[in-house]
C-alpha positions as a printed NumPy array, in Angstrom:
array([[  2.124,  10.588, -33.938],
       [  2.537,   7.19 , -32.37 ],
       [ -0.134,   5.536, -30.214],
       [  2.63 ,   4.37 , -27.85 ],
       [  3.032,   8.014, -26.809],
       [ -0.395,   7.661, -25.171],
       [ -0.466,   4.018, -24.115],
       [  2.954,   3.842, -22.401],
       [  2.285,   6.679, -19.908],
       [ -1.165,   5.187, -19.231],
       [  0.338,   1.775, -18.513],
       [  2.958,   3.38 , -16.268],
       [  0.253,   5.208, -14.272],
       [ -1.781,   2.006, -13.964],
       [  1.253,   0.081, -12.694],
       [  1.984,   2.857, -10.185],
       [ -1.608,   2.607,  -8.9  ],
       [ -1.212,  -1.159,  -8.385],
       [  2.177,  -0.711,  -6.673],
       [  0.744,   1.971,  -4.387],
       [ -2.19 ,  -0.283,  -3.478],
       [  0.176,  -3.157,  -2.69 ],
       [  2.159,  -0.878,  -0.371],
       [ -0.978,   0.571,   1.267],
       [ -2.425,  -2.889,   1.936],
       [  0.864,  -4.028,   3.498],
       [  0.449,  -1.327,   6.157],
       [ -2.998,  -2.546,   7.185],
       [ -2.705,  -4.803,  10.222],
       [ -4.243,  -8.213,   9.631],
       [ -3.821,  -9.893,  13.006],
       [ -0.407, -11.265,  12.096],
       [  2.865,  -9.637,  13.098],
       [  4.191,  -7.616,  10.16 ],
       [  7.123,  -5.204,  10.601],
       [  5.635,  -2.92 ,   7.917],
       [  3.009,  -1.681,  10.394],
       [  5.859,   0.268,  12.019],
       [  6.832,   2.058,   8.779],
       [  4.624,   5.06 ,   9.503],
       [  5.993,   5.574,  13.016],
       [  8.749,   8.18 ,  13.315],
       [ 11.06 ,   8.742,  16.285],
       [ 13.191,  11.742,  17.151],
       [ 16.843,  10.841,  16.506],
       [ 19.538,  13.526,  16.72 ],
       [ 17.114,  16.257,  15.741],
       [ 15.339,  14.562,  12.844],
       [ 12.355,  12.231,  12.563],
       [ 13.448,   8.746,  11.506],
       [ 11.458,   5.533,  10.867],
       [ 11.778,   2.964,  13.675],
       [ 13.547,   0.542,  11.303],
       [ 16.413,   3.068,  10.904],
       [ 17.168,   3.311,  14.636],
       [ 16.585,  -0.306,  15.674],
       [ 16.465,  -3.906,  14.48 ],
       [ 12.894,  -5.036,  13.911],
       [ 12.221,  -8.786,  13.87 ],
       [  9.234, -11.124,  13.957],
       [ 10.026, -14.194,  16.092],
       [  6.493, -15.594,  15.796],
       [  3.123, -14.811,  14.198],
       [  1.915, -12.643,  17.091],
       [  5.051, -10.764,  18.212],
       [  7.268,  -7.994,  16.876],
       [ 10.592,  -7.439,  18.654],
       [ 12.384,  -4.088,  18.401],
       [ 16.017,  -3.912,  19.508],
       [ 17.178,  -0.255,  19.58 ],
       [ 20.803,   0.368,  18.632],
       [ 21.188,   2.887,  21.473],
       [ 19.814,   2.67 ,  25.032],
       [ 18.564,   6.27 ,  24.783],
       [ 16.152,   5.254,  22.019],
       [ 14.023,   2.957,  24.23 ],
       [ 11.889,   5.8  ,  25.617],
       [ 11.604,   7.548,  22.22 ],
       [ 10.466,   4.395,  20.427],
       [  8.008,   3.469,  23.192],
       [  6.542,   6.967,  23.211],
       [  6.189,   6.988,  19.394],
       [  4.392,   3.608,  19.409],
       [  2.03 ,   4.656,  22.213],
       [  1.208,   7.938,  20.429],
       [  0.647,   6.187,  17.081],
       [ -2.645,   4.777,  15.807],
       [ -1.439,   1.175,  16.165],
       [ -3.368,   0.617,  19.365],
       [ -0.682,  -1.685,  20.77 ],
       [  1.046,  -1.115,  24.101],
       [  4.781,  -1.905,  23.944],
       [  6.477,  -4.036,  26.624],
       [ 10.047,  -2.987,  27.501],
       [ 12.358,  -5.301,  29.458],
       [ 15.431,  -3.063,  29.167],
       [ 16.954,  -5.006,  26.276],
       [ 14.14 ,  -5.254,  23.725],
       [ 10.709,  -3.764,  23.13 ],
       [  8.03 ,  -6.353,  22.432],
       [  4.778,  -5.685,  20.641],
       [  2.21 ,  -8.416,  21.21 ],
       [ -0.228,  -8.341,  18.299],
       [ -3.685,  -9.044,  19.745],
       [ -6.132, -11.167,  17.766],
       [ -8.63 ,  -9.036,  15.87 ],
       [-12.262,  -8.811,  16.885],
       [-14.922,  -9.514,  14.255],
       [-15.871,  -5.83 ,  14.246],
       [-12.243,  -4.747,  13.733],
       [-11.82 ,  -7.28 ,  10.913],
       [-14.837,  -5.821,   9.102],
       [-13.45 ,  -2.298,   9.546],
       [-10.078,  -3.379,   8.122],
       [-11.758,  -5.058,   5.136],
       [-13.711,  -1.848,   4.555],
       [-10.47 ,   0.178,   4.723],
       [ -8.779,  -2.227,   2.295],
       [-11.748,  -1.996,  -0.078],
       [-11.515,   1.816,  -0.015],
       [ -7.808,   1.605,  -0.906],
       [ -8.599,  -0.801,  -3.764],
       [-11.362,   1.487,  -5.026],
       [ -8.942,   4.429,  -4.995],
       [ -6.489,   2.409,  -7.105],
       [ -9.277,   1.507,  -9.555],
       [-10.138,   5.195,  -9.929],
       [ -6.482,   5.934, -10.753],
       [ -6.46 ,   3.181, -13.384],
       [ -9.691,   4.498, -14.929],
       [ -8.27 ,   8.032, -14.997],
       [ -5.139,   6.801, -16.776],
       [ -7.305,   5.039, -19.392],
       [ -9.45 ,   8.16 , -19.853],
       [ -6.37 ,  10.378, -20.277],
       [ -4.959,   7.999, -22.905],
       [ -8.23 ,   7.896, -24.842],
       [ -8.618,  11.695, -24.665],
       [ -5.074,  12.068, -26.005],
       [ -5.798,   9.62 , -28.812],
       [ -8.962,  11.504, -29.814],
       [ -6.937,  14.731, -30.004],
       [ -4.288,  12.9  , -32.047],
       [ -6.893,  12.239, -34.757],
       [ -7.013,  15.985, -35.371],
       [ -3.222,  15.938, -35.695],
       [ -3.21 ,  13.25 , -38.373],
       [ -3.635,   9.912, -36.599],
       [ -5.933,   7.599, -38.582],
       [ -9.266,   6.673, -37.016],
       [ -8.524,   2.956, -37.362],
       [ -5.247,   3.361, -35.453],
       [ -7.093,   5.384, -32.808],
       [ -9.79 ,   2.694, -32.415],
       [ -7.144,  -0.047, -32.143],
       [ -5.271,   1.998, -29.535],
       [ -8.515,   2.555, -27.592],
       [ -9.022,  -1.212, -27.56 ],
       [ -5.454,  -1.663, -26.27 ],
       [ -6.085,   0.957, -23.556],
       [ -9.221,  -0.94 , -22.524],
       [ -7.281,  -4.22 , -22.379],
       [ -4.62 ,  -2.573, -20.185],
       [ -7.388,  -1.174, -17.976],
       [ -8.99 ,  -4.609, -17.589],
       [ -5.636,  -6.263, -16.84 ],
       [ -4.793,  -3.793, -14.068],
       [ -8.295,  -3.882, -12.555],
       [ -7.934,  -7.675, -12.359],
       [ -4.591,  -7.236, -10.514],
       [ -6.241,  -4.817,  -8.083],
       [ -9.097,  -7.255,  -7.436],
       [ -6.582, -10.059,  -6.816],
       [ -4.59 ,  -7.937,  -4.344],
       [ -7.765,  -6.958,  -2.495],
       [ -9.068, -10.541,  -2.408],
       [ -5.771, -11.773,  -0.961],
       [ -5.769,  -9.048,   1.711],
       [ -9.435,  -9.687,   2.546],
       [ -8.712, -13.409,   2.976],
       [ -5.704, -12.596,   5.182],
       [ -7.784, -10.259,   7.392],
       [-10.761, -12.615,   7.72 ],
       [ -8.654, -15.719,   8.429],
       [ -8.787, -16.316,  12.165]])
């Protein structure tokens, strides 16, 4: 039995939790134009639901505007309808050539709600990291019965705790950065 058999999967799960949090936070609108807020919006394209970025060019000319240039004229109505029906809360402007999304400044109340949402995402990631640590430690305790020495098990538990602390610190840093971005007017 090797302690790496328990620590490596735990570290992998912890890294996945951090990566997922990073992705989830990128989708939370922070008052600045970010093309990732469109990732969850699907449009009907030749019978299948496609992300907006796969049927149009999405660009950010300035901090408060997203410009969508559909590759086909027929997609204007589909994209507009998908954006209106989404939870973005932004009304698209269509001039026949491009669709513009003007990102409104956030109200104080909305900022607090977004921080709360970000905190919930961070907490979820922390729970995943703790679960990965617990699984590793449980596996190590069972490995003692299969011949792993208690000293090796204790050392591995310490390593699992260090991994846990390292990934919780990363999660806190990601959340702090997102909170600062949301609260910056």
